[in-house]
Amino acid sequence: MTLAEHPPLGRRGRTALVVVVSSLAFLLVLGWVVALWTDWLWFDEVGFRAVLTKELGTRVGLFVVATLATGLFLIGNLALAVRLRPFMPPGAGGTPAEETLDRMRFALAGRLGRWLVLPAAIVATLFGLAAQGHWQTWLLFRNAQPFGQTDPLFHRDIGYYVFELPFWQFLLGIGFTLITLALLGSTAMHVVYGGVRLRGRGDRITPGARTHLTALIAAYVGLKAMAYELDKSALVLDGNSTYDFNGAGYTDVHAVVSAKEILSYLAIVVAIAILVVSNAVLRNLVWPGVALGLLLISAFAIGGVVPWWVQTFKVNQTPTLEQPYVQDALRATRAAYGLGDMSVERYDSANTEAPATLLADQTIAGNMRLLDPAIVDESFTQLQQVRPWYDFGDKLDVDRYTVKGQTGDYVIGLRGIDYAKLTGPQANWQNKHMVYTHGYGLVAAPADRVGCGGGPYFVSGFLGTSAAGSNCSAAVDQLDITEPRIYYGEGFDEYAVVGGSTDAPIEYDRPSDEAAYYTYAGSGGVRLDSAWRKTLYSLAYMETRFLLNDRVTDDSKILYVRDPRDRVQKIAPFLTLDGDPYPAVVDGRVLWIVDGYTTSAHYPYAQRVNLRDATNDALTGTGTTAQAGQEITYLRNSVKATVDAYDGTVTLYEFDPDDPVLKAWNQAFGGIITPNASIPTALAAHFRYPEDLFKVQRDLLTRYHVADATSFAAASDQWKVPSDPAQPDKTAKQPPYYLYAQFPGDKQPQFQLVAAMTPGGNRHNLAALVTASYAGGKPRLRVLELPKDTQTAGPNQAAQLMEGQEAVRTDINIWGKNVQRGNLLSLPYADGMLYIQPLYVNNTTDPKYPQLRKILALYGTKIGYADTLEEALAQLAGAAPSSPSTVQAAVAKIQKALADLKAAQRTGDFVAQGKALADLEAAVQAFSAATSAPPAGASPSPTATPPPSG
């Protein structure tokens, strides 16, 4: 049986088909309604319903406008083609082709409206879907803000390129596609109805069809004229291959700009000529073909050959012609990425002998961070986990706190819930979603102190089971936390049903002699106070227990979207978020701080950066989130967002009041950003310079640290980010590290982000140190640049020198796979460079965790290797003495004097401070005397072979 002979569907078949299609449509609509309604309730709960209504309203508006406009345009053109059809009696042609067209016309008779509307409606719907996906482009266009700066070529405000040009380019693309489809559809209808004949004598196209089709062709060419103008504007965004920078170069300015202008005017002339000459003079389609051919030849000659000639025979022969435009790119790149106020300072690093004052130093050595947050997470887990379902994540965070009058680095982590570790009965629905609802406590340890067994010395987050007052931890919590419960945290990917009866709480709170239970009392969460809402969430999570479980009452709440980064991203979809949110204790509450960036890919002359490539390093994916591979030319840390770890409250604080992109978004969403002046002082004290911004800036500084176009063009002073010495078997970039330290030129210690740079090519010496911090609430970027002929070792050279010593090499070989290398810290001190690296060894007995076993130190060519930082620095500061007890006594006196000095500073006792300073000076002198000249037979501290300069 052939397809034509196949019997039609019977009544039952049609009914079944209708039921199946209707059921699928119902399920699709139901899923959409459930998702929308749960989103509505969630946005209402967090107080940002304006975000949902603005996004949804904009999407719907763009969809409706685009669908109607494109649909009417297509249907109008198809209907016009039918209306302009000539009279064609059946069988008039007599050829097989004409007979086929006769059959098509007969088939369309009576169904013409359906066949015109249905395809046009489908295509228009696709246009509408494409348009609603550009809702952010439209909002920026509608809320454009001036930058107050102009591009160097056309002298337009940069806001035109950032806010307006992307929308015009999108609209132009829609126009080209729409006219092309209308032209193809109209031509097809004219062919079917005889307006255009492919064969035969006489005119093969009727006047009506000719006018219609030439009008569409003229419109297409007119759009091409507009495209040439937009392409001319976009030259300041294009790449330049001569010196690998972004923006218009010599060829663009002296050839392409003129070519685009000529072609634009030529396209307008051709469009008018096509419309007029084809219908009033020649009255055929020959002229449109000739005119389009001439336009294509002109485009090739003027827009292709001439620029190629200028580039090949002028620019390539004299590349220095590009230097004025390179200078524009330097200025624009620095402005676009926040490098404009960067200070570049010379640091000679000429000293190779560690001074005797190193051990007593309080600017660098006194706050040395020994704990590596990427390693000691397992120590936190084993020593502070208490229950198997608690977890601290794959990487801890570093922040500064002031405890007993002393400010320093602290490694911190939240004791959260790892739902994957719930086993057996713990993993049933009620336990997973109603019992194990939250974590408990912020655990902190001073980064410069080691506790018992080589583990951290804990000062907060106790559950009553810690060895309080021992060498392992402080006697009491030293961070004042009034609400330690963690309902919102990283990795919280399950919803929680909380609240309900306070008389019989069921939420597991924390371990104690008798397990404590709790009932959530926070403001966060959506109330399940009606059968409708319980049904709604039953459908959303495909779970009937919302309706059937007796513990789910009208007083219950559901918490979802509990990861702080996901929570902020849902509220602020226009922001690009930093990959490493961190917790902080602010006025007794635990807040997650999430850095938000505004970005653009349309900043004139700024270098184009792939965000993922620039921010990836050895720790990406280990407790941090990799950025998307978006291309950007503008980046600002404009928002500091906070998420309350207990009630989920989200606040978006304006951090860069001058950012026009943030102003545009804030205006678009009705003022959802809290002004900068409202940032609490206690919160601002915990702001960190964001890592991903710093990584992008660091990546750009490999080329853009030079100030003049000549140096940039010569490429003789390029830098690179070194590979991570802590992972010598990998080539990933070394991560930057946070330090609380006082670098040369600073008046007091700063909490700063630091990275080392090495020269480009095969050299591995140190080229510069880049540091970033906040001064007075403003970003402060410093570059300490070493001389070009420096012999100072870079990070990987330093690691090789230290591990090349016999004692170090022997220990590492013995430890084998159990050894873990900590952060290699590069620290400028006393006109030299101090390197510090802790070595951890994984404990092979229970509890198994990495223990800090040794400290490696390098200054100049002298190496320290000891159990403690003080001993390693003592080895750097002088030769190893024949009488260790003498040096140990001197070190003990220095430590006692420092402790007395800190105590006197806390109490404000100036007399005691003076005595402590005198004792410290005497102790340093005693140390210098003990280490100045070793007796006969003494072995000097290890000395490394100086690194080569190349």
CSV table of N, CA and C in Angstrom, one decimal, residues 572-644:
chain,number,residue,atom,x,y,z
A,572,ALA,N,20.3,39.0,40.9
A,572,ALA,CA,21.0,40.0,40.0
A,572,ALA,C,21.6,39.2,38.8
A,573,PRO,N,20.7,38.9,37.8
A,573,PRO,CA,21.2,38.1,36.7
A,573,PRO,C,22.1,38.9,35.8
A,574,PHE,N,22.2,40.2,36.0
A,574,PHE,CA,23.0,41.1,35.2
A,574,PHE,C,24.5,41.2,35.7
A,575,LEU,N,24.7,40.5,36.8
A,575,LEU,CA,26.1,40.6,37.4
A,575,LEU,C,26.8,39.3,37.0
A,576,THR,N,28.1,39.4,36.9
A,576,THR,CA,29.0,38.3,36.8
A,576,THR,C,29.7,38.2,38.2
A,577,LEU,N,29.5,37.0,38.9
A,577,LEU,CA,29.9,36.8,40.3
A,577,LEU,C,31.3,36.2,40.4
A,578,ASP,N,32.0,36.6,41.4
A,578,ASP,CA,33.3,36.1,41.7
A,578,ASP,C,33.1,34.6,42.1
A,579,GLY,N,34.2,33.8,41.7
A,579,GLY,CA,34.1,32.4,41.9
A,579,GLY,C,34.3,31.9,43.4
A,580,ASP,N,34.6,32.8,44.3
A,580,ASP,CA,35.0,32.4,45.6
A,580,ASP,C,34.3,33.3,46.7
A,581,PRO,N,33.0,33.1,46.9
A,581,PRO,CA,32.3,33.8,48.1
A,581,PRO,C,33.0,33.4,49.4
A,582,TYR,N,32.9,34.2,50.4
A,582,TYR,CA,33.5,33.9,51.7
A,582,TYR,C,32.6,34.4,52.8
A,583,PRO,N,32.7,33.7,54.0
A,583,PRO,CA,31.9,34.1,55.1
A,583,PRO,C,32.6,35.1,56.0
A,584,ALA,N,31.9,35.9,56.7
A,584,ALA,CA,32.5,36.9,57.6
A,584,ALA,C,31.6,37.1,58.8
A,585,VAL,N,32.1,37.3,60.0
A,585,VAL,CA,31.3,37.6,61.1
A,585,VAL,C,31.2,39.2,61.2
A,586,VAL,N,29.9,39.6,61.1
A,586,VAL,CA,29.6,41.0,61.1
A,586,VAL,C,28.6,41.3,62.2
A,587,ASP,N,28.9,42.0,63.2
A,587,ASP,CA,28.0,42.4,64.3
A,587,ASP,C,27.3,41.1,64.8
A,588,GLY,N,28.1,40.1,65.0
A,588,GLY,CA,27.6,38.8,65.6
A,588,GLY,C,26.9,37.8,64.7
A,589,ARG,N,26.7,38.3,63.4
A,589,ARG,CA,26.0,37.4,62.5
A,589,ARG,C,27.0,36.9,61.4
A,590,VAL,N,26.7,35.7,60.9
A,590,VAL,CA,27.6,35.2,59.8
A,590,VAL,C,27.0,35.6,58.5
A,591,LEU,N,27.7,36.4,57.7
A,591,LEU,CA,27.3,36.9,56.4
A,591,LEU,C,28.2,36.3,55.3
A,592,TRP,N,27.6,35.8,54.2
A,592,TRP,CA,28.4,35.5,53.0
A,592,TRP,C,28.6,36.8,52.2
A,593,ILE,N,29.8,37.0,51.8
A,593,ILE,CA,30.1,38.2,51.0
A,593,ILE,C,30.4,37.7,49.6
A,594,VAL,N,29.7,38.2,48.6
A,594,VAL,CA,29.9,37.8,47.2
A,594,VAL,C,30.2,39.0,46.4
A,595,ASP,N,31.3,39.0,45.7
A,595,ASP,CA,31.7,40.1,44.8
A,595,ASP,C,31.0,40.0,43.5
A,596,GLY,N,30.4,41.1,43.1
A,596,GLY,CA,29.7,41.2,41.8
A,596,GLY,C,30.4,42.1,40.8
A,597,TYR,N,30.5,41.7,39.6
A,597,TYR,CA,31.1,42.5,38.5
A,597,TYR,C,30.1,42.9,37.5
A,598,THR,N,30.3,44.1,37.0
A,598,THR,CA,29.6,44.5,35.8
A,598,THR,C,30.6,44.4,34.6
A,599,THR,N,30.1,43.9,33.5
A,599,THR,CA,31.0,43.6,32.4
A,599,THR,C,30.4,44.2,31.1
A,600,SER,N,31.3,44.3,30.1
A,600,SER,CA,30.8,44.7,28.8
A,600,SER,C,31.9,44.2,27.8
A,601,ALA,N,31.4,43.9,26.6
A,601,ALA,CA,32.3,43.5,25.5
A,601,ALA,C,32.5,44.6,24.4
A,602,HIS,N,32.1,45.8,24.8
A,602,HIS,CA,32.1,46.9,23.8
A,602,HIS,C,32.7,48.2,24.3
A,603,TYR,N,33.8,48.0,25.0
A,603,TYR,CA,34.6,49.2,25.4
A,603,TYR,C,35.6,49.5,24.4
A,604,PRO,N,35.6,50.7,23.7
A,604,PRO,CA,36.6,50.9,22.6
A,604,PRO,C,38.0,50.9,23.0
A,605,TYR,N,38.8,50.2,22.2
A,605,TYR,CA,40.2,50.1,22.3
A,605,TYR,C,40.7,49.3,23.5
A,606,ALA,N,39.8,48.8,24.3
A,606,ALA,CA,40.2,47.9,25.5
A,606,ALA,C,40.5,46.5,25.0
A,607,GLN,N,41.5,45.9,25.6
A,607,GLN,CA,42.0,44.6,25.3
A,607,GLN,C,40.8,43.6,25.6
A,608,ARG,N,40.6,42.7,24.6
A,608,ARG,CA,39.6,41.6,24.8
A,608,ARG,C,40.2,40.5,25.6
A,609,VAL,N,39.4,40.1,26.6
A,609,VAL,CA,39.9,39.0,27.6
A,609,VAL,C,38.8,37.9,27.6
A,610,ASN,N,39.3,36.7,27.6
A,610,ASN,CA,38.4,35.6,27.9
A,610,ASN,C,38.4,35.3,29.4
A,611,LEU,N,37.3,35.5,30.0
A,611,LEU,CA,37.2,35.6,31.5
A,611,LEU,C,37.6,34.2,32.1
A,612,ARG,N,37.2,33.1,31.4
A,612,ARG,CA,37.6,31.8,32.0
A,612,ARG,C,39.1,31.6,31.9
A,613,ASP,N,39.7,31.9,30.8
A,613,ASP,CA,41.1,31.7,30.6
A,613,ASP,C,41.9,32.6,31.6
A,614,ALA,N,41.5,33.8,31.8
A,614,ALA,CA,42.3,34.7,32.6
A,614,ALA,C,42.2,34.4,34.1
A,615,THR,N,41.1,33.8,34.5
A,615,THR,CA,40.9,33.5,35.9
A,615,THR,C,41.2,32.1,36.4
A,616,ASN,N,41.4,31.2,35.4
A,616,ASN,CA,41.8,29.8,35.8
A,616,ASN,C,43.2,29.7,36.3
A,617,ASP,N,43.3,29.0,37.4
A,617,ASP,CA,44.6,28.7,38.0
A,617,ASP,C,44.6,27.4,38.6
A,618,ALA,N,45.6,27.1,39.4
A,618,ALA,CA,45.8,25.7,40.0
A,618,ALA,C,44.7,25.4,41.0
A,619,LEU,N,44.0,26.3,41.5
A,619,LEU,CA,42.9,26.0,42.5
A,619,LEU,C,41.5,26.2,41.9
A,620,THR,N,41.4,26.6,40.6
A,620,THR,CA,40.0,26.7,40.0
A,620,THR,C,39.3,25.3,40.1
A,621,GLY,N,38.1,25.4,40.6
A,621,GLY,CA,37.3,24.1,40.7
A,621,GLY,C,37.5,23.4,42.0
A,622,THR,N,38.5,23.9,42.8
A,622,THR,CA,38.7,23.3,44.2
A,622,THR,C,38.1,24.3,45.2
A,623,GLY,N,36.9,24.2,45.4
A,623,GLY,CA,36.2,25.1,46.3
A,623,GLY,C,35.9,26.4,45.7
A,624,THR,N,36.2,26.6,44.4
A,624,THR,CA,35.8,27.8,43.7
A,624,THR,C,35.1,27.5,42.4
A,625,THR,N,34.4,28.4,41.9
A,625,THR,CA,33.6,28.2,40.7
A,625,THR,C,34.3,28.8,39.5
A,626,ALA,N,34.5,28.0,38.4
A,626,ALA,CA,35.1,28.6,37.2
A,626,ALA,C,34.2,29.5,36.5
A,627,GLN,N,34.8,30.6,36.0
A,627,GLN,CA,34.0,31.6,35.2
A,627,GLN,C,33.6,31.0,33.9
A,628,ALA,N,32.5,31.6,33.3
A,628,ALA,CA,32.1,31.2,32.0
A,628,ALA,C,33.1,31.8,31.0
A,629,GLY,N,33.2,31.2,29.8
A,629,GLY,CA,34.1,31.6,28.8
A,629,GLY,C,33.7,32.8,28.0
A,630,GLN,N,33.2,33.9,28.7
A,630,GLN,CA,32.7,35.0,28.0
A,630,GLN,C,33.9,36.0,27.6
A,631,GLU,N,33.7,36.7,26.5
A,631,GLU,CA,34.7,37.6,26.1
A,631,GLU,C,34.3,39.0,26.6
A,632,ILE,N,35.2,39.7,27.3
A,632,ILE,CA,34.9,41.0,27.8
A,632,ILE,C,36.0,42.0,27.4
A,633,THR,N,35.6,43.3,27.5
A,633,THR,CA,36.6,44.4,27.4
A,633,THR,C,36.4,45.4,28.5
A,634,TYR,N,35.6,45.1,29.5
A,634,TYR,CA,35.3,46.0,30.6
A,634,TYR,C,34.9,45.2,31.8
A,635,LEU,N,35.5,45.5,33.0
A,635,LEU,CA,35.3,44.8,34.2
A,635,LEU,C,35.4,45.7,35.4
A,636,ARG,N,34.3,45.7,36.2
A,636,ARG,CA,34.3,46.5,37.4
A,636,ARG,C,33.7,45.7,38.6
A,637,ASN,N,34.3,45.8,39.7
A,637,ASN,CA,33.8,45.2,40.9
A,637,ASN,C,32.8,46.3,41.5
A,638,SER,N,31.6,46.3,41.0
A,638,SER,CA,30.7,47.4,41.3
A,638,SER,C,29.7,47.1,42.5
A,639,VAL,N,29.6,45.8,42.8
A,639,VAL,CA,28.7,45.4,43.8
A,639,VAL,C,29.3,44.5,44.8
A,640,LYS,N,29.1,44.7,46.1
A,640,LYS,CA,29.4,43.8,47.2
A,640,LYS,C,28.0,43.3,47.7
A,641,ALA,N,27.8,42.0,47.5
A,641,ALA,CA,26.5,41.4,47.9
A,641,ALA,C,26.7,40.6,49.2
A,642,THR,N,25.7,40.6,50.0
A,642,THR,CA,25.8,39.8,51.3
A,642,THR,C,24.6,38.9,51.3
A,643,VAL,N,24.8,37.7,51.9
A,643,VAL,CA,23.7,36.8,52.1
A,643,VAL,C,23.8,36.3,53.6
A,644,ASP,N,22.8,36.6,54.4
A,644,ASP,CA,22.8,36.2,55.8
A,644,ASP,C,22.7,34.6,55.8
